[in-house]
Amino acid sequence: MAIPDQVVQKVAESKFLTVLTGAGISAESGVPTFRGQDGLWKNYRAEELATPEAFQKDPKLVWEWYDWRRGIVGDANPNPGHEAISRLEKSAPNFYLITQNVDGLHERAGSCKIVELHGNIWKMRCVKEGTIKTDLTVPLENLPPHCECGALLRPHIVWFGESLWPDSIETAFLVAEECDCMLVVGTSAVVQPAASLPLVTKRAGGFVVEINAEPTPISDMTDSSILGKSGEILPELEYLVSKRK
Ligand code: BJW
């Protein structure tokens, strides 16, 4: 789908550009999305595994799921969509990337100003001490992993029913309110509070553009909804914007 000229113009003249991403941006890197057909693991949905209750009941099962995903993410590389976002950051006067993804691919593509709303798949947290460590081992030995203190380690990730970390959610809402243009990329926009961020931008008078493979519940409130693959649309948008500046 062609990129409307108004979108190119708004991004080019933006004084504060924000990008909100979801699992769809990493789909072209081979990382499964949550709500697509490929989002299932052993017939479990994310909602059945990404909860404190699931971890309490069967930590080994939950860790097996994360170990499987760490394997996929470890083999994946940033795609042209991640790279275009990184270039947009470098050319924007003011920029923030808010990602719901835990795969770390934005950072690997060179993005710097990032808030990882839902955590990071390479980090683990002691359930007793709250200490956080990074562990890049794939596959993990002896599931579930334990802290040196003897307590269980859990993924340093925000599960359903858990509050987001105050620092990251405060930054995200502030950025959503202050930016004049937001690109919403590859998210089904059903998980709160992330799904509210484009509405915050819209209500504050900002221009909101959605780039997604299919329409979502927020499509109607956006200023422009571009249907297609982010790995194709974002590089084209970034190229057109760079020519306009
Ligand atoms: C492409 C593409 C391509 C594909 N190019 N596009 C208010 C109202 C209702 C409910 C709630 C509410 N507030 C809180 C809740 C409860 C809950 C919630 O939102 N539930 C909904 C499901 C209804 N939220 C929470 O529990 C949050 N906590 C919270 O708010 O605390 C306070 C509170 C608690 C309880 C009650 C009330 C208040 C925490 C949410 C944590 C979400 N965590 C997860 C799992 C992390 C685990 C992990 O990664 O291991 O984060 S859920 C999962 O969904 C993951 C994702 O980050 C998140 C969003 O998914 P995303 O990124 O949008 O992916 P998909 O798969 O859904 O969509 C991909 C899209 O890409 C699709 O549209 C494709 O078409 C598209 N696409 N290829 C472009 N190439």
mmCIF file of N, CA and C in Angstrom, residues 10-11 13-20 92-98 113 115 170-184 194 196-209 221 223:
data_model
loop_
_atom_site.group_PDB
_atom_site.id
_atom_site.type_symbol
_atom_site.label_atom_id
_atom_site.label_comp_id
_atom_site.label_asym_id
_atom_site.label_seq_id
_atom_site.Cartn_x
_atom_site.Cartn_y
_atom_site.Cartn_z
ATOM 1 N N LYS A 10 4.229 14.757 7.802
ATOM 2 C CA LYS A 10 4.119 14.853 9.271
ATOM 3 C C LYS A 10 5.355 14.277 9.961
ATOM 4 N N VAL A 11 5.856 13.166 9.450
ATOM 5 C CA VAL A 11 7.048 12.566 10.067
ATOM 6 C C VAL A 11 8.260 13.464 9.813
ATOM 7 N N GLU A 13 8.372 16.696 9.375
ATOM 8 C CA GLU A 13 8.373 17.974 10.114
ATOM 9 C C GLU A 13 8.206 17.777 11.622
ATOM 10 N N SER A 14 8.123 16.524 12.060
ATOM 11 C CA SER A 14 7.910 16.258 13.490
ATOM 12 C C SER A 14 9.079 16.781 14.333
ATOM 13 N N LYS A 15 8.713 17.402 15.453
ATOM 14 C CA LYS A 15 9.749 17.885 16.389
ATOM 15 C C LYS A 15 10.011 16.824 17.454
ATOM 16 N N PHE A 16 9.043 15.926 17.658
ATOM 17 C CA PHE A 16 9.202 14.865 18.647
ATOM 18 C C PHE A 16 8.452 13.633 18.120
ATOM 19 N N LEU A 17 9.238 12.716 17.582
ATOM 20 C CA LEU A 17 8.674 11.504 16.976
ATOM 21 C C LEU A 17 8.750 10.342 17.960
ATOM 22 N N THR A 18 7.639 9.621 18.091
ATOM 23 C CA THR A 18 7.630 8.438 18.950
ATOM 24 C C THR A 18 7.180 7.233 18.129
ATOM 25 N N VAL A 19 7.806 6.089 18.393
ATOM 26 C CA VAL A 19 7.384 4.849 17.742
ATOM 27 C C VAL A 19 7.000 3.855 18.835
ATOM 28 N N LEU A 20 5.821 3.270 18.685
ATOM 29 C CA LEU A 20 5.369 2.213 19.608
ATOM 30 C C LEU A 20 5.348 0.914 18.820
ATOM 31 N N ALA A 92 15.747 12.435 13.767
ATOM 32 C CA ALA A 92 14.667 13.211 14.401
ATOM 33 C C ALA A 92 15.245 14.149 15.456
ATOM 34 N N PRO A 93 14.679 15.369 15.587
ATOM 35 C CA PRO A 93 15.165 16.295 16.612
ATOM 36 C C PRO A 93 14.994 15.710 18.013
ATOM 37 N N ASN A 94 13.900 15.003 18.221
ATOM 38 C CA ASN A 94 13.592 14.403 19.511
ATOM 39 C C ASN A 94 12.875 13.088 19.231
ATOM 40 N N PHE A 95 13.259 12.053 19.926
ATOM 41 C CA PHE A 95 12.739 10.725 19.545
ATOM 42 C C PHE A 95 12.626 9.815 20.759
ATOM 43 N N TYR A 96 11.624 8.955 20.753
ATOM 44 C CA TYR A 96 11.538 7.878 21.736
ATOM 45 C C TYR A 96 10.923 6.638 21.102
ATOM 46 N N LEU A 97 11.471 5.498 21.460
ATOM 47 C CA LEU A 97 10.894 4.218 21.021
ATOM 48 C C LEU A 97 10.327 3.509 22.243
ATOM 49 N N ILE A 98 9.043 3.192 22.165
ATOM 50 C CA ILE A 98 8.401 2.431 23.242
ATOM 51 C C ILE A 98 8.104 1.053 22.656
ATOM 52 N N LYS A 113 17.239 5.331 22.387
ATOM 53 C CA LYS A 113 16.264 5.828 23.369
ATOM 54 C C LYS A 113 15.054 4.894 23.365
ATOM 55 N N VAL A 115 12.222 2.453 25.683
ATOM 56 C CA VAL A 115 11.674 1.943 26.923
ATOM 57 C C VAL A 115 11.058 0.574 26.604
ATOM 58 N N GLU A 170 5.635 5.443 33.404
ATOM 59 C CA GLU A 170 5.584 6.915 33.517
ATOM 60 C C GLU A 170 6.253 7.564 32.300
ATOM 61 N N THR A 171 7.417 7.040 31.924
ATOM 62 C CA THR A 171 8.110 7.581 30.743
ATOM 63 C C THR A 171 7.230 7.432 29.500
ATOM 64 N N ALA A 172 6.628 6.253 29.336
ATOM 65 C CA ALA A 172 5.821 5.995 28.135
ATOM 66 C C ALA A 172 4.643 6.962 28.035
ATOM 67 N N PHE A 173 3.951 7.189 29.147
ATOM 68 C CA PHE A 173 2.791 8.098 29.095
ATOM 69 C C PHE A 173 3.218 9.547 28.866
ATOM 70 N N LEU A 174 4.358 9.910 29.467
ATOM 71 C CA LEU A 174 4.875 11.266 29.274
ATOM 72 C C LEU A 174 5.239 11.500 27.805
ATOM 73 N N VAL A 175 5.939 10.536 27.245
ATOM 74 C CA VAL A 175 6.370 10.624 25.852
ATOM 75 C C VAL A 175 5.149 10.653 24.920
ATOM 76 N N ALA A 176 4.162 9.815 25.219
ATOM 77 C CA ALA A 176 2.945 9.764 24.382
ATOM 78 C C ALA A 176 2.224 11.110 24.406
ATOM 79 N N GLU A 177 2.256 11.761 25.544
ATOM 80 C CA GLU A 177 1.575 13.053 25.682
ATOM 81 C C GLU A 177 2.350 14.169 24.981
ATOM 82 N N GLU A 178 3.666 14.084 25.027
ATOM 83 C CA GLU A 178 4.481 15.203 24.537
ATOM 84 C C GLU A 178 4.851 15.116 23.058
ATOM 85 N N CYS A 179 4.790 13.913 22.482
ATOM 86 C CA CYS A 179 5.230 13.809 21.077
ATOM 87 C C CYS A 179 4.178 14.442 20.155
ATOM 88 N N ASP A 180 4.628 14.863 18.964
ATOM 89 C CA ASP A 180 3.657 15.421 18.007
ATOM 90 C C ASP A 180 3.317 14.416 16.920
ATOM 91 N N CYS A 181 4.034 13.280 16.892
ATOM 92 C CA CYS A 181 3.735 12.250 15.896
ATOM 93 C C CYS A 181 4.106 10.886 16.470
ATOM 94 N N MET A 182 3.194 9.934 16.353
ATOM 95 C CA MET A 182 3.482 8.579 16.842
ATOM 96 C C MET A 182 3.220 7.556 15.735
ATOM 97 N N LEU A 183 4.216 6.670 15.507
ATOM 98 C CA LEU A 183 4.019 5.539 14.600
ATOM 99 C C LEU A 183 3.720 4.320 15.466
ATOM 100 N N VAL A 184 2.621 3.642 15.195
ATOM 101 C CA VAL A 184 2.221 2.459 15.978
ATOM 102 C C VAL A 184 2.408 1.254 15.062
ATOM 103 N N ALA A 194 -0.445 -0.523 27.250
ATOM 104 C CA ALA A 194 0.250 -0.074 26.028
ATOM 105 C C ALA A 194 -0.730 0.405 24.958
ATOM 106 N N SER A 196 -3.318 1.998 25.160
ATOM 107 C CA SER A 196 -3.882 3.336 25.402
ATOM 108 C C SER A 196 -2.950 4.451 24.948
ATOM 109 N N LEU A 197 -1.677 4.135 24.732
ATOM 110 C CA LEU A 197 -0.705 5.200 24.440
ATOM 111 C C LEU A 197 -1.044 6.006 23.173
ATOM 112 N N PRO A 198 -1.459 5.329 22.064
ATOM 113 C CA PRO A 198 -1.827 6.135 20.877
ATOM 114 C C PRO A 198 -3.002 7.069 21.155
ATOM 115 N N LEU A 199 -3.909 6.660 22.012
ATOM 116 C CA LEU A 199 -5.045 7.532 22.355
ATOM 117 C C LEU A 199 -4.582 8.751 23.129
ATOM 118 N N VAL A 200 -3.589 8.559 23.977
ATOM 119 C CA VAL A 200 -3.025 9.688 24.736
ATOM 120 C C VAL A 200 -2.442 10.706 23.757
ATOM 121 N N THR A 201 -1.691 10.214 22.781
ATOM 122 C CA THR A 201 -1.085 11.109 21.784
ATOM 123 C C THR A 201 -2.166 11.843 20.999
ATOM 124 N N LYS A 202 -3.176 11.085 20.584
ATOM 125 C CA LYS A 202 -4.265 11.676 19.785
ATOM 126 C C LYS A 202 -4.974 12.776 20.573
ATOM 127 N N ARG A 203 -5.304 12.457 21.832
ATOM 128 C CA ARG A 203 -6.026 13.450 22.659
ATOM 129 C C ARG A 203 -5.183 14.693 22.916
ATOM 130 N N ALA A 204 -3.850 14.513 22.938
ATOM 131 C CA ALA A 204 -2.966 15.672 23.179
ATOM 132 C C ALA A 204 -2.700 16.449 21.884
ATOM 133 N N GLY A 205 -3.330 16.032 20.779
ATOM 134 C CA GLY A 205 -3.213 16.778 19.526
ATOM 135 C C GLY A 205 -2.157 16.237 18.569
ATOM 136 N N GLY A 206 -1.560 15.088 18.897
ATOM 137 C CA GLY A 206 -0.520 14.510 18.025
ATOM 138 C C GLY A 206 -1.125 13.756 16.841
ATOM 139 N N PHE A 207 -0.271 13.467 15.868
ATOM 140 C CA PHE A 207 -0.670 12.761 14.641
ATOM 141 C C PHE A 207 -0.291 11.288 14.817
ATOM 142 N N VAL A 208 -1.249 10.387 14.644
ATOM 143 C CA VAL A 208 -0.992 8.962 14.904
ATOM 144 C C VAL A 208 -1.121 8.149 13.610
ATOM 145 N N VAL A 209 -0.066 7.396 13.311
ATOM 146 C CA VAL A 209 -0.034 6.562 12.103
ATOM 147 C C VAL A 209 0.125 5.106 12.523
ATOM 148 N N MET A 221 -9.300 5.246 15.052
ATOM 149 C CA MET A 221 -8.954 6.511 15.728
ATOM 150 C C MET A 221 -7.627 7.109 15.234
ATOM 151 N N ASP A 223 -4.855 8.708 12.496
ATOM 152 C CA ASP A 223 -4.967 9.650 11.383
ATOM 153 C C ASP A 223 -4.709 8.948 10.064
#
